[in-house]
Coordinates of C-alpha atoms in Angstrom, one line a residue:
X492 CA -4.1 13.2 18.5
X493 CA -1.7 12.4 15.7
X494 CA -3.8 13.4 12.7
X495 CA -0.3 14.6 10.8
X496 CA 0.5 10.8 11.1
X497 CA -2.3 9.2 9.8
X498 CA -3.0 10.8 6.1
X499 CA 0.4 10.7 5.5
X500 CA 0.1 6.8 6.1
X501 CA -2.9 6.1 4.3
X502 CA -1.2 8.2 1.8
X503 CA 1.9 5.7 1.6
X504 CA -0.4 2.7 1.5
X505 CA -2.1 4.3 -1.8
X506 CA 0.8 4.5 -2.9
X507 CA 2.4 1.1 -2.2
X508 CA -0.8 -0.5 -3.7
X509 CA -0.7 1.7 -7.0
X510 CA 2.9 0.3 -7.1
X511 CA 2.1 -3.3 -6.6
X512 CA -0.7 -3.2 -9.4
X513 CA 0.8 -0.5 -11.8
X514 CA 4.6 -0.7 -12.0
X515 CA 5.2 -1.1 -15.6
X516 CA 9.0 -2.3 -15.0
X517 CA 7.4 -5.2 -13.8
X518 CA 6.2 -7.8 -16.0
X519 CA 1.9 -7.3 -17.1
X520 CA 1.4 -11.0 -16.4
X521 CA 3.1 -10.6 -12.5
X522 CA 0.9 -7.8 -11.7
X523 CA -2.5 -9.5 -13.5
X524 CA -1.5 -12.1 -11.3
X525 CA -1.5 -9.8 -8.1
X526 CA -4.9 -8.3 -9.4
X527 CA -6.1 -11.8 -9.1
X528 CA -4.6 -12.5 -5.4
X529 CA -6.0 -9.6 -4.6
X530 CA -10.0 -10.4 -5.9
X531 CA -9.3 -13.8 -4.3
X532 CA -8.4 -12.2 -0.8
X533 CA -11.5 -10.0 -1.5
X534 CA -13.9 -12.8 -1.9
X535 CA -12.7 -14.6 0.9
X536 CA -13.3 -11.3 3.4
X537 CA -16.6 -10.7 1.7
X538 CA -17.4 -14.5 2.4
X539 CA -16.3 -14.6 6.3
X540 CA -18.2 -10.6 6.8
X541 CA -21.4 -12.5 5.6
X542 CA -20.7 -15.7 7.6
X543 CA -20.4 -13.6 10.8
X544 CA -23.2 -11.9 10.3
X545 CA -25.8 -15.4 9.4
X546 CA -26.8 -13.4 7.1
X547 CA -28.4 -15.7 4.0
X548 CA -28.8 -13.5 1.6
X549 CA -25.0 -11.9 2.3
X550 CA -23.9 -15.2 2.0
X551 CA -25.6 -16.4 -1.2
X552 CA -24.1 -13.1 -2.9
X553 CA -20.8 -13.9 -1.6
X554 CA -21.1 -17.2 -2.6
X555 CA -22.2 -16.3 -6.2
X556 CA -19.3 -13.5 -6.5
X557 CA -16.8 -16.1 -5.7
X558 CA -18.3 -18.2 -8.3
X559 CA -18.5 -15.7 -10.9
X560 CA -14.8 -14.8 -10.1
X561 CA -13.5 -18.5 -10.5
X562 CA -15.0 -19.1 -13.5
X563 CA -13.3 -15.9 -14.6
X564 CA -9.6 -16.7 -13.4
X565 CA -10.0 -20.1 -14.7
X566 CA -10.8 -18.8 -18.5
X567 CA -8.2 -16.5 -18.1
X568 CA -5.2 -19.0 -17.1
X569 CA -5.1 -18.3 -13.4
X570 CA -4.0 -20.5 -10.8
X571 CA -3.7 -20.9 -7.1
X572 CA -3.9 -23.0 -4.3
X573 CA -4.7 -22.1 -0.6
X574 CA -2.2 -22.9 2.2
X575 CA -3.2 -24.8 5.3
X576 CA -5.1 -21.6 7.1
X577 CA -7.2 -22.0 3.6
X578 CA -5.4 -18.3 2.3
X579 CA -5.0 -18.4 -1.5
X580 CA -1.3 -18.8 -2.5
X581 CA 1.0 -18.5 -5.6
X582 CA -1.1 -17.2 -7.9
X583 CA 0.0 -17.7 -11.1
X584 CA -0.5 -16.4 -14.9
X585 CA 2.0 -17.4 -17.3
X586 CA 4.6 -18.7 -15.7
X587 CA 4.7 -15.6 -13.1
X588 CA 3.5 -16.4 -9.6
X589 CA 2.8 -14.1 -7.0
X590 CA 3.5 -16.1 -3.2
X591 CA 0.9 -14.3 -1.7
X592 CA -2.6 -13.2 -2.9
X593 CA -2.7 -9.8 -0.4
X594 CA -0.1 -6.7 -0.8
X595 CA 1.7 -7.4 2.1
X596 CA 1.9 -3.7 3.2
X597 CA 5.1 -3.5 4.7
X598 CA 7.2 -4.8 2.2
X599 CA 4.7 -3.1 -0.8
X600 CA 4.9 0.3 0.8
X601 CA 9.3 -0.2 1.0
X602 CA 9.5 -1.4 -2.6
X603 CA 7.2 1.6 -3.7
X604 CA 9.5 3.9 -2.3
X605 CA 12.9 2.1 -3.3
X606 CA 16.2 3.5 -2.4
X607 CA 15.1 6.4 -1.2
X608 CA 14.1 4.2 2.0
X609 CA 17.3 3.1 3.1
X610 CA 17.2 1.0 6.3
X611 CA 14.4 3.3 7.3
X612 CA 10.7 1.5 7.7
X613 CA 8.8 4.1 7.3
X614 CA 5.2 2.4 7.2
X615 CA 5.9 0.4 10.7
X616 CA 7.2 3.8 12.1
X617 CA 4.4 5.6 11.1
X618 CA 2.1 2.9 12.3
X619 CA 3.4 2.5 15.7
X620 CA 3.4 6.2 15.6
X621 CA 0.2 6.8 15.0
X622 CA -1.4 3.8 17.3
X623 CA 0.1 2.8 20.6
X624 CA 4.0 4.0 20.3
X625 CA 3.6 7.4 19.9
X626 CA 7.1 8.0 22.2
X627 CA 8.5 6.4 18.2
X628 CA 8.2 9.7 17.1
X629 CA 8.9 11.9 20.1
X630 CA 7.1 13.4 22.9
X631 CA 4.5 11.3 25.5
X632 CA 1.5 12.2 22.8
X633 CA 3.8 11.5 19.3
X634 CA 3.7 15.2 18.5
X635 CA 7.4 15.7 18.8
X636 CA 9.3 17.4 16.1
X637 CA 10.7 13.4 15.0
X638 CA 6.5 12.9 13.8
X639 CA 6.4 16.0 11.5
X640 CA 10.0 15.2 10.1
X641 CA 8.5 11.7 9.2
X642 CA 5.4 12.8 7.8
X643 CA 6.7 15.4 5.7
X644 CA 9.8 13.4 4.3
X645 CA 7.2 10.2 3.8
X646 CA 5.0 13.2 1.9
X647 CA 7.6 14.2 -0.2
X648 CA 8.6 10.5 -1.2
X649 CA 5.3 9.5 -1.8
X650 CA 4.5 12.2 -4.5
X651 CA 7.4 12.4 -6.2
X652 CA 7.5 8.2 -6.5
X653 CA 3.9 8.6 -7.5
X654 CA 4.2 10.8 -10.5
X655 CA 7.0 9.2 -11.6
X656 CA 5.0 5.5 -11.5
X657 CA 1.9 7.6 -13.2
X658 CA 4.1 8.9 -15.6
X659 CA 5.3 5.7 -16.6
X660 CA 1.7 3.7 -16.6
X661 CA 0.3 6.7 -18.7
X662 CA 3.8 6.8 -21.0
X663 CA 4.7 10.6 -19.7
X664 CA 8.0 12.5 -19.4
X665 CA 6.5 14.1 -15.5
X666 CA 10.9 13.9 -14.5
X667 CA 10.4 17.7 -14.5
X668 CA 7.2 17.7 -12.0
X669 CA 8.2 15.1 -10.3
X670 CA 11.6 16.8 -9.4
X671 CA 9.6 20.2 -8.8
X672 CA 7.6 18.2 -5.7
X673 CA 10.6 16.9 -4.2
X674 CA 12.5 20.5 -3.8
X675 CA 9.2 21.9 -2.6
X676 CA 8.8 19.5 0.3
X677 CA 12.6 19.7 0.7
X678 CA 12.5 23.1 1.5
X679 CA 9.5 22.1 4.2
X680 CA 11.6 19.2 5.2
X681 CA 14.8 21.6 5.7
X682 CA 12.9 23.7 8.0
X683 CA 11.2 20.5 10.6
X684 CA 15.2 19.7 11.1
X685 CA 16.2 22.7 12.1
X686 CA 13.1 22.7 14.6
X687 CA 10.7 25.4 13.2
X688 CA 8.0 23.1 13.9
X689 CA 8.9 22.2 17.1
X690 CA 7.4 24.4 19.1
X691 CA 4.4 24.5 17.7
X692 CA 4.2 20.7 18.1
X693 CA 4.6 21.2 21.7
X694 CA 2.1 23.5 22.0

């Protein structure tokens, strides 16, 4: 029903977790330390899957990844706690603690895109868009011309934002490709506003 919606959003959620691990203006020991929250959350979903399923053997494997992973943070200077639902918490690796172990999607997917954002939300608009507030984005089935100018302007900020992060993990100059993506897209973006795709949307 909203196909355009969903891609685009699993696209920004890439995106916002390539940030949140790979972002070399932020300091290597702040995102080891998210690495960590992260492993943690995973060994606590991994755990709970096997208990739900009374599964001995799932659990025994859980329980010996969880193990293996402690062991690991705690030769490598990691600490946490867990909060009173038992969710690990401020992780920490010299001196740089991360308050919560998971991404935190909304607020990873705004920081990945930065100023280009604005006020704009675009990962809780294309959520509701996509699941059960299609009206968000126009039109009773969320296929208005207001869901193919988010997708394609969420499109063009992802790539863009991406190459230049991946240019900057991998020490490349991609300004130039980078710039290249964003007048493409704006071209595509230019044409949705002045309702070129709205017809066919309605169709």
């Amino acid at each position: 029903m909203l196909s355009h919606l969903t891609p685009v959003r699993a696209a920004l959620e890439a995106g916002g977790l390539f940030g949140h691990l790979a972002d070399r203006t932020d300091d290597v020991s702040l995102r080891l330390a998210r690495i960590a929250g992260m492993w943690l959350v995973d060994c606590d979903s991994a755990r709970k899957l096997a208990t739900s399923h009374n599964s001995t053997t799932m659990i025994a494997d859980a329980q010996a990844t969880e193990s293996s992973l402690h062991r690991m943070l705690d030769d490598a200077g990691v600490t946490w706690r867990r909060n009173g639902q038992g969710k690990p918490i401020n992780v920490a690796l010299d001196g740089q603690v991360v308050p919560r172990a998971d991404i935190g999607v909304a607020a990873g997917t705004r920081k990945f895109l930065g100023p280009a954002a604005g006020a704009f939300d675009p990962y809780n608009s294309l959520s509701g868009g996509a699941h059960t507030r299609p009206w968000m984005h126009g039109g009773n089935r969320g296929t208005g011309a207001g869901s193919v100018l988010t997708a394609v302007w969420v499109a063009r900020e992802v790539l863009a934002r991406f190459l230049v992060l991946w240019g900057t993990y991998a020490g490349q100059d991609v300004g130039t490709e980078s710039a290249k993506v964003r007048q493409a897209l704006t071209g595509v973006l230019n044409r949705a506003a002045a309702g070129d795709f709205a017809s066919s949307a309605r169709a």
